[in-house]
Structure formats: C-alpha cells, structure tokens
Coordinates of C-alpha atoms and ligand atoms in Angstrom, one line a residue:
E1 CA 25.4 -86.1 -23.5
M2 CA 22.7 -88.7 -23.2
K3 CA 21.4 -89.6 -26.7
D4 CA 19.7 -93.0 -25.9
K5 CA 16.1 -93.2 -25.1
L6 CA 15.1 -93.3 -21.5
L7 CA 12.8 -96.2 -20.8
N8 CA 10.8 -95.4 -17.7
A9 CA 9.6 -92.1 -16.3
N10 CA 9.5 -93.4 -12.7
F11 CA 13.2 -94.2 -12.5
P12 CA 14.7 -93.2 -15.9
K13 CA 17.4 -95.5 -17.3
T14 CA 18.5 -96.3 -20.9
A15 CA 18.3 -99.8 -22.3
E16 CA 21.9 -100.4 -21.2
G17 CA 21.2 -99.2 -17.7
R18 CA 22.6 -95.7 -17.8
V19 CA 21.0 -93.4 -15.3
Y20 CA 19.4 -90.1 -16.3
H21 CA 21.6 -87.4 -14.7
V22 CA 24.8 -89.0 -13.5
E23 CA 24.9 -91.0 -16.8
I24 CA 26.9 -93.9 -15.3
K25 CA 26.2 -97.6 -15.9
R26 CA 28.1 -98.7 -12.9
V27 CA 30.7 -97.5 -10.5
A28 CA 32.7 -99.0 -7.7
N29 CA 31.2 -100.0 -4.3
R30 CA 33.6 -97.5 -2.6
I31 CA 33.0 -93.9 -3.5
I32 CA 34.6 -90.6 -2.5
T33 CA 32.4 -87.7 -3.5
V34 CA 33.4 -84.0 -3.8
G35 CA 31.8 -80.8 -4.9
D36 CA 34.5 -79.3 -7.0
P37 CA 35.5 -81.3 -10.2
S38 CA 39.1 -80.1 -9.9
R39 CA 39.3 -81.8 -6.4
A40 CA 38.0 -85.0 -8.1
Q41 CA 40.8 -84.6 -10.7
L42 CA 43.5 -84.1 -8.0
F43 CA 42.4 -87.3 -6.3
A44 CA 42.3 -89.2 -9.6
E45 CA 46.1 -88.6 -9.9
W46 CA 46.6 -91.1 -7.0
L47 CA 44.7 -93.9 -8.7
D48 CA 46.8 -96.9 -9.8
K49 CA 48.5 -96.2 -13.1
D50 CA 48.5 -99.8 -14.3
T51 CA 44.7 -100.2 -14.5
P52 CA 42.3 -98.3 -16.8
I53 CA 40.5 -95.3 -15.5
F54 CA 36.9 -94.8 -16.7
K55 CA 35.6 -91.3 -17.0
C56 CA 32.1 -90.0 -17.3
N57 CA 31.3 -86.3 -17.7
S58 CA 27.5 -85.9 -17.5
A59 CA 25.5 -83.1 -19.2
R60 CA 24.1 -82.2 -15.8
G61 CA 27.4 -81.5 -14.2
F62 CA 28.2 -84.9 -12.6
F63 CA 31.8 -86.0 -13.0
T64 CA 32.8 -89.7 -12.4
L65 CA 36.2 -91.4 -12.4
T66 CA 36.5 -95.1 -11.6
G67 CA 39.7 -96.9 -11.2
K68 CA 41.7 -98.7 -8.6
Y69 CA 43.6 -97.4 -5.5
K70 CA 46.2 -99.7 -4.1
G71 CA 44.5 -102.5 -6.1
V72 CA 40.9 -101.8 -4.8
P73 CA 38.2 -100.4 -7.1
V74 CA 37.1 -96.9 -6.1
S75 CA 35.1 -94.2 -7.8
I76 CA 35.7 -90.5 -7.4
M77 CA 32.5 -88.5 -8.1
G78 CA 32.2 -84.7 -8.5
I79 CA 28.6 -83.7 -7.9
G80 CA 28.5 -79.9 -7.8
M81 CA 26.5 -78.3 -5.0
G82 CA 23.4 -78.6 -2.9
Y83 CA 20.5 -80.8 -1.8
P84 CA 19.2 -81.9 -5.3
M85 CA 22.7 -82.8 -6.6
M86 CA 23.4 -85.0 -3.5
D87 CA 20.0 -86.6 -3.7
I88 CA 20.3 -87.4 -7.4
F89 CA 23.9 -88.7 -6.9
V90 CA 23.0 -91.0 -4.1
R91 CA 19.9 -92.4 -5.7
E92 CA 21.2 -92.9 -9.2
T93 CA 24.4 -94.4 -7.9
R94 CA 22.5 -96.8 -5.6
A95 CA 20.5 -97.8 -8.6
T96 CA 23.6 -98.9 -10.6
V97 CA 25.7 -100.8 -8.1
D98 CA 25.1 -104.2 -6.6
G99 CA 25.8 -104.8 -2.9
Q100 CA 26.9 -102.4 -0.2
L101 CA 28.0 -98.9 -1.0
I102 CA 30.5 -96.9 1.1
I103 CA 30.3 -93.2 0.4
I104 CA 32.6 -90.6 2.0
R105 CA 32.1 -87.0 1.1
F106 CA 35.2 -84.8 1.0
G107 CA 34.0 -81.2 1.1
S108 CA 34.5 -77.7 2.3
C109 CA 32.5 -75.8 5.0
G110 CA 32.3 -72.8 7.2
T111 CA 32.5 -72.9 11.0
I112 CA 30.3 -71.6 13.7
G113 CA 31.9 -73.9 16.3
K114 CA 35.2 -74.5 18.0
G115 CA 37.3 -74.6 14.8
T116 CA 38.7 -72.0 12.5
V117 CA 40.0 -71.8 8.9
G118 CA 42.4 -74.5 7.9
H119 CA 40.9 -77.0 10.4
M120 CA 39.0 -80.2 9.5
V121 CA 35.6 -81.4 10.5
V122 CA 34.5 -85.1 10.6
P123 CA 30.8 -84.6 11.5
K124 CA 29.4 -87.4 13.5
G125 CA 25.9 -86.2 12.5
A126 CA 24.1 -83.6 10.4
F127 CA 20.9 -81.7 10.5
A128 CA 19.1 -79.7 7.8
V129 CA 18.6 -75.9 7.8
T130 CA 15.9 -74.9 5.3
K131 CA 14.1 -71.7 4.6
N132 CA 10.5 -71.7 5.9
F133 CA 8.7 -70.1 3.0
D134 CA 5.4 -69.8 5.0
Y135 CA 7.1 -67.4 7.4
F136 CA 7.9 -65.1 4.5
Y137 CA 4.4 -65.5 3.0
N138 CA 2.8 -64.6 6.4
Y139 CA 5.2 -61.7 6.7
Y140 CA 4.2 -60.1 3.4
E141 CA 0.5 -60.7 4.2
D142 CA 0.8 -59.3 7.6
P143 CA 4.0 -57.2 8.3
D144 CA 3.1 -56.8 12.0
M145 CA 4.0 -60.5 12.2
T146 CA 1.1 -61.4 14.4
K147 CA 0.6 -64.6 12.4
N148 CA 4.2 -65.7 12.7
E149 CA 4.5 -64.7 16.4
E150 CA 1.2 -66.2 17.5
K151 CA 2.0 -69.5 15.9
N152 CA 5.7 -69.3 16.8
V153 CA 6.6 -69.7 13.1
K154 CA 10.3 -69.2 12.5
P155 CA 12.0 -68.1 9.2
Y156 CA 14.2 -71.2 9.1
N157 CA 13.5 -74.9 10.0
V158 CA 16.3 -76.7 11.9
S159 CA 15.8 -80.5 11.7
K160 CA 16.8 -83.3 14.0
V161 CA 20.1 -85.1 13.6
F162 CA 20.9 -88.0 11.3
Y163 CA 24.1 -89.8 12.1
A164 CA 27.2 -90.9 10.1
D165 CA 28.6 -94.4 10.1
Q166 CA 30.5 -94.3 13.4
E167 CA 33.2 -96.7 12.5
I168 CA 34.1 -94.8 9.3
C169 CA 34.1 -91.5 11.3
E170 CA 36.5 -93.0 13.9
L171 CA 38.8 -94.3 11.2
L172 CA 38.9 -90.9 9.5
Q173 CA 39.7 -89.1 12.7
T174 CA 42.5 -91.6 13.5
K175 CA 44.0 -91.3 10.1
L176 CA 43.9 -87.5 10.1
L177 CA 45.8 -87.5 13.4
N178 CA 48.9 -88.6 11.4
Y179 CA 48.9 -85.2 9.6
L180 CA 47.1 -82.7 11.9
P181 CA 47.2 -81.9 15.6
A182 CA 44.1 -83.0 17.6
N183 CA 42.9 -79.5 18.2
E184 CA 42.6 -78.9 14.4
I185 CA 40.1 -81.9 14.0
H186 CA 36.5 -81.4 15.1
T187 CA 33.8 -83.9 15.4
G188 CA 30.6 -82.0 16.2
L189 CA 27.5 -81.7 14.2
N190 CA 27.2 -80.3 10.7
A191 CA 24.4 -78.0 9.5
T192 CA 23.4 -78.7 5.9
C193 CA 21.8 -75.6 4.5
D194 CA 19.6 -75.1 1.5
S195 CA 21.4 -71.9 0.4
F196 CA 25.0 -70.7 0.6
Y197 CA 23.5 -67.3 1.6
S198 CA 20.2 -67.0 3.5
S199 CA 20.2 -70.3 5.4
Q200 CA 23.9 -70.0 6.2
G201 CA 23.2 -66.7 7.9
R202 CA 24.9 -64.5 5.3
E203 CA 24.0 -60.9 5.0
D204 CA 22.8 -60.0 1.5
G205 CA 21.6 -56.5 1.1
N206 CA 19.5 -57.3 -2.0
F207 CA 17.2 -59.7 -0.1
A208 CA 15.2 -59.6 3.1
D209 CA 16.4 -63.0 4.5
H210 CA 15.3 -62.7 8.2
N211 CA 18.4 -64.6 9.3
K212 CA 20.0 -62.3 11.9
E213 CA 19.1 -64.7 14.7
L214 CA 19.8 -67.9 12.8
F215 CA 23.1 -68.9 14.4
T216 CA 21.6 -68.3 17.9
Y217 CA 18.6 -70.4 17.0
I218 CA 20.8 -73.2 15.6
K219 CA 23.1 -73.2 18.6
K220 CA 20.1 -73.4 20.9
K221 CA 18.7 -76.4 19.2
H222 CA 22.1 -78.1 18.5
P223 CA 24.8 -76.8 20.9
Q224 CA 27.4 -79.1 19.2
A225 CA 26.8 -77.4 15.8
E226 CA 30.3 -77.0 14.3
S227 CA 30.1 -76.6 10.5
L228 CA 27.8 -75.3 7.7
E229 CA 27.7 -76.6 4.2
M230 CA 25.2 -77.8 1.6
E231 CA 25.2 -81.6 1.1
T232 CA 26.1 -83.9 4.0
F233 CA 22.7 -84.1 5.8
I234 CA 21.2 -85.5 2.5
L235 CA 23.8 -88.1 2.4
Y236 CA 23.4 -89.2 6.0
H237 CA 19.6 -89.1 5.8
L238 CA 19.5 -91.1 2.6
A239 CA 21.9 -93.7 4.0
K240 CA 19.5 -94.2 6.8
C241 CA 16.5 -94.5 4.5
S242 CA 18.3 -96.9 2.2
N243 CA 19.1 -99.1 5.1
D244 CA 15.5 -99.3 6.0
A245 CA 14.4 -100.0 2.4
P246 CA 12.9 -103.5 2.1
I247 CA 14.9 -105.0 -0.7
I248 CA 17.1 -104.1 -3.7
K249 CA 15.5 -105.2 -6.9
R250 CA 17.2 -104.7 -10.2
K251 CA 15.8 -105.2 -13.6
K252 CA 18.7 -106.4 -15.8
S253 CA 18.9 -104.0 -18.6
I254 CA 19.4 -105.7 -21.9
T255 CA 20.4 -104.8 -25.4
N256 CA 19.0 -106.3 -28.6
E257 CA 22.1 -108.3 -29.2
R258 CA 22.1 -109.8 -25.7
I259 CA 18.4 -110.6 -26.1
N260 CA 19.1 -112.5 -29.3
E261 CA 22.1 -114.2 -27.8
R262 CA 20.1 -115.4 -24.9
H263 CA 16.9 -116.1 -27.0
I264 CA 14.9 -114.3 -24.4
N265 CA 11.3 -113.6 -25.5
V266 CA 10.8 -109.8 -25.0
N267 CA 8.0 -107.5 -26.1
K268 CA 9.2 -105.4 -28.9
M269 CA 7.2 -102.3 -29.8
N270 CA 8.3 -99.7 -32.4
D271 CA 11.8 -101.1 -32.1
E272 CA 12.1 -100.3 -28.5
V273 CA 13.7 -102.8 -26.1
K274 CA 11.6 -103.4 -23.1
Y275 CA 12.6 -104.9 -19.8
D276 CA 11.7 -108.5 -19.5
E277 CA 10.0 -109.1 -16.2
N278 CA 11.5 -112.6 -16.2
I279 CA 14.9 -111.3 -15.7
I280 CA 14.3 -109.1 -12.7
T281 CA 17.0 -110.1 -10.3
T282 CA 16.5 -109.8 -6.6
I283 CA 19.8 -109.1 -5.0
K284 CA 20.3 -110.0 -1.3
K285 CA 20.2 -106.8 0.6
P286 CA 23.2 -106.0 2.7
K287 CA 22.4 -105.1 6.3
N288 CA 23.5 -101.6 5.6
S289 CA 22.8 -100.7 2.0
I290 CA 24.8 -97.4 2.3
R291 CA 27.5 -96.6 4.9
A292 CA 28.2 -92.9 4.8
A293 CA 30.6 -90.4 6.4
A294 CA 32.0 -87.0 5.6
I295 CA 35.1 -85.0 6.1
M296 CA 35.4 -81.2 5.5
M297 CA 38.0 -78.6 5.2
V298 CA 37.1 -75.4 7.0
F299 CA 37.3 -72.6 4.4
T300 CA 35.5 -69.9 6.3
D301 CA 35.3 -68.8 9.9
R302 CA 31.8 -67.3 10.3
K303 CA 32.8 -65.9 13.7
T304 CA 35.7 -63.8 12.4
D305 CA 34.8 -63.6 8.6
E306 CA 38.2 -65.1 7.8
F307 CA 38.7 -67.1 4.5
I308 CA 41.3 -69.9 4.0
D309 CA 44.6 -69.4 2.2
P310 CA 44.8 -71.4 -1.1
S311 CA 48.2 -73.0 0.0
R312 CA 46.5 -74.4 3.1
T313 CA 43.6 -75.8 0.9
K314 CA 46.2 -77.6 -1.3
Y315 CA 47.9 -79.1 1.8
L316 CA 44.6 -80.3 3.3
E317 CA 43.3 -81.7 0.0
T318 CA 46.5 -83.7 -0.3
V319 CA 46.9 -85.1 3.2
A320 CA 43.2 -85.6 4.0
G321 CA 42.5 -86.8 0.5
L322 CA 45.0 -89.6 0.8
A323 CA 43.7 -90.3 4.3
V324 CA 40.1 -90.7 3.0
L325 CA 41.2 -93.0 0.2
D326 CA 43.1 -95.2 2.7
V327 CA 40.1 -95.4 5.0
L328 CA 37.8 -96.1 2.0
I329 CA 39.8 -99.2 1.0
S330 CA 40.3 -100.4 4.5
I331 CA 36.6 -101.0 5.2
K332 CA 35.4 -104.4 4.4
L333 CA 32.2 -104.6 2.3
E334 CA 29.5 -106.8 3.8
E335 CA 29.5 -108.9 0.7
E336 CA 32.4 -108.5 -1.7
Q337 CA 30.9 -108.4 -5.2
E338 CA 32.1 -110.6 -8.0
N339 CA 33.2 -108.6 -11.0
D340 CA 30.3 -108.8 -13.4
D341 CA 31.5 -108.6 -17.0
E342 CA 28.0 -107.7 -18.1
C343 CA 28.4 -104.3 -16.5
V344 CA 30.9 -101.9 -17.8
W345 CA 31.9 -99.0 -15.5
Ligands
R1P1 C1 29.8 -73.9 -1.5 O1 30.8 -73.0 -1.8 C2 30.1 -75.3 -1.7 O2 31.3 -75.7 -0.9 C3 30.9 -76.7 0.0 C4 29.4 -76.5 0.1 O3 28.8 -77.6 0.7 C5 29.0 -76.2 -1.3 O4 28.9 -77.3 -2.1 O5 31.3 -78.0 -0.3 P1 32.2 -78.4 -1.6 O6 33.5 -77.7 -1.4 O7 32.4 -79.9 -1.5 O8 31.5 -78.1 -2.8

C-alpha cells in the first residue's frame, strides 16, 4: 500500500516517482498485459531464472512483474477488468518509462464472428460499445419513445475503429500458426464494451438493458466484428493519442539524499520535497510512443452460448503466451534505452 505522500493532484506521483494506482516506479519498455493475475503468474514462470524478478502488488489491484525473457527486459502486468483499469495502466505506465513502449494485451473474449470457443483472435482494430445513458433517461421520461425515435437515439453507442500496430499483429498471427490451424485464428475487429453484461448483449432479467438488437446493430456498423471484451479499444485508442502527443516531458523525481548529494537548490516547505523545475528532462519523443496489439482466447461463443473447457484454456495460455513473449522481444525499440541506475524497477 502506498504510504508516501503524493505530490501533485494533476498527475499524482510520490517523491521517488511512484505512480498513484499502479504503484510502479519503472517497468520494462516491453509489456504483456493480462486481466487475470493468475495468468500473469503463469507467464512469470517463463522469465529467466538467473536475473531478479521485481514484483509490485498495488492496493488498487494492479499486479506487476518485471524480469528478463531470453535476456530481454519485459514486464508482465495484471490490470483487472474494464475501461478505467486499462486507461490508468496505460497512462501511469507511460509516465514511468522512458522511450518507446510496446504493449501487447493477452486476454479472453466472446465471439459474435467466424470463430468459436477455443479459437484465438488477433484483432487488427477495435471499436467501443458504450451504454447511451440519454436513451434510458428519455425512455423513463417518455415511455412511448417518441423522443428516442424522433431523434434516432440508440441505447448503445458504437464507435469508429482504432487500429493496432500492423507489424505486431502480423508477427503474432505468424507465430500462432506454429501451434494452431489457420481456421482457428481470426483477425477481424474487436468490440470493447463498457459492461460484461448490458453492452455485451447479455440478458439479465433484473435490469431493462434494451440490448436485444445490439449484435445486429454492431454487425451493421462493423461487418467484420469478431470478438467482445472490455479493454482492447482503450489500449489502441490511447496508443494513437500518445503517438500524437507533442513531447514526453519528465520531471526527475528526487529524494532528499539525492538532492544533498547533488547540491541542488530546491524549495523545501514543511519538510516536503518539491520537484525542481531545473531538472525537468525533455526526452526525445520516439515516432510512435506506444505500439500496441492484442491477442485473445475465445472463452464464449455468443451464437451458441458455449463456454470454453478449462483444459483448452491452459493449452492456449501456454502456447499463445510463449508466442506473445517471443514476438514482444523480437520487435526492435525505436531507441534502445540505456539502463538508468537512478530508476529501480
Ligand atoms: C471478463 O470476464 C474479463 O475477461 C476478458 C474481458 O475483457 C474482461 O476483462 O478479458 P481478460 O480475460 O483479459 O480479463
């Protein structure tokens, strides 16, 4: 649990640079992210045994393991579920690492496309499916629905597509072909939904979700819709936004000892360490700040209501997990970072 004071309400970090929710000071430039912490633990078993593994279990449910795989630094990060967790993970991780980030999500999903349970999806793009709360407001104000119908207001918003890094997607597909037949690997579009239930078209008798027509509506807008899950769109979207950001600026976080060592003149108030504006470092921005892709195991078939067998999950996690790690280390970073001994993972 975070005990140190956070210094800035805009982007909270401790004096030593630990971010608020993920609680890391630094991770590797190459990251595999998963929902389930036990999946993170399984992947960690393949990390090199002769180098230390740094663990960080945050109070807010983020789980980070950093070590080396075949000699290359990688981090395995368990983030839980949904839009806010992915958003916090991407932003707080981006804020702790210098240089380019490569992030591959290894998740699970349902299918409304060509696949079925036990298949894999490497989505080339993703779109968001979010509940349109105004539709529900109008409905309760006016159950005859004139407001919604007149204005063509729908109960769910289906966004446009944001794309994955094409090279990483192709590498993932090629690697997977070593373990799975081509007809079990799908490359369509992924729907990232803001609920496991309503906006994934599930029927829940306890709530009026107005989602009976949802899959038809999704398919009409995106005929290549293949999978449904809860995080990938946020990753692809933020990767795009990060690549358009003007510059990466980092304020070097400094402890009292280091300030004394360096004889840096800082403002001290009530024993708090303040950031010294003089040591803001401007880091050359890589062309692509974040390169992102995803790979998902199909757990549920929403056309037949089938659920995956646990033995198949184990098989897919193993073969595809190793495939992802191999792809992750095979991609060259735009600028290989020097190991900076001021930063401890
Ligand atoms: C829902 O059961 C969870 O599983 C899927 C969804 O996106 C959601 O997070 O992915 P993970 O298996 O990676 O968590």
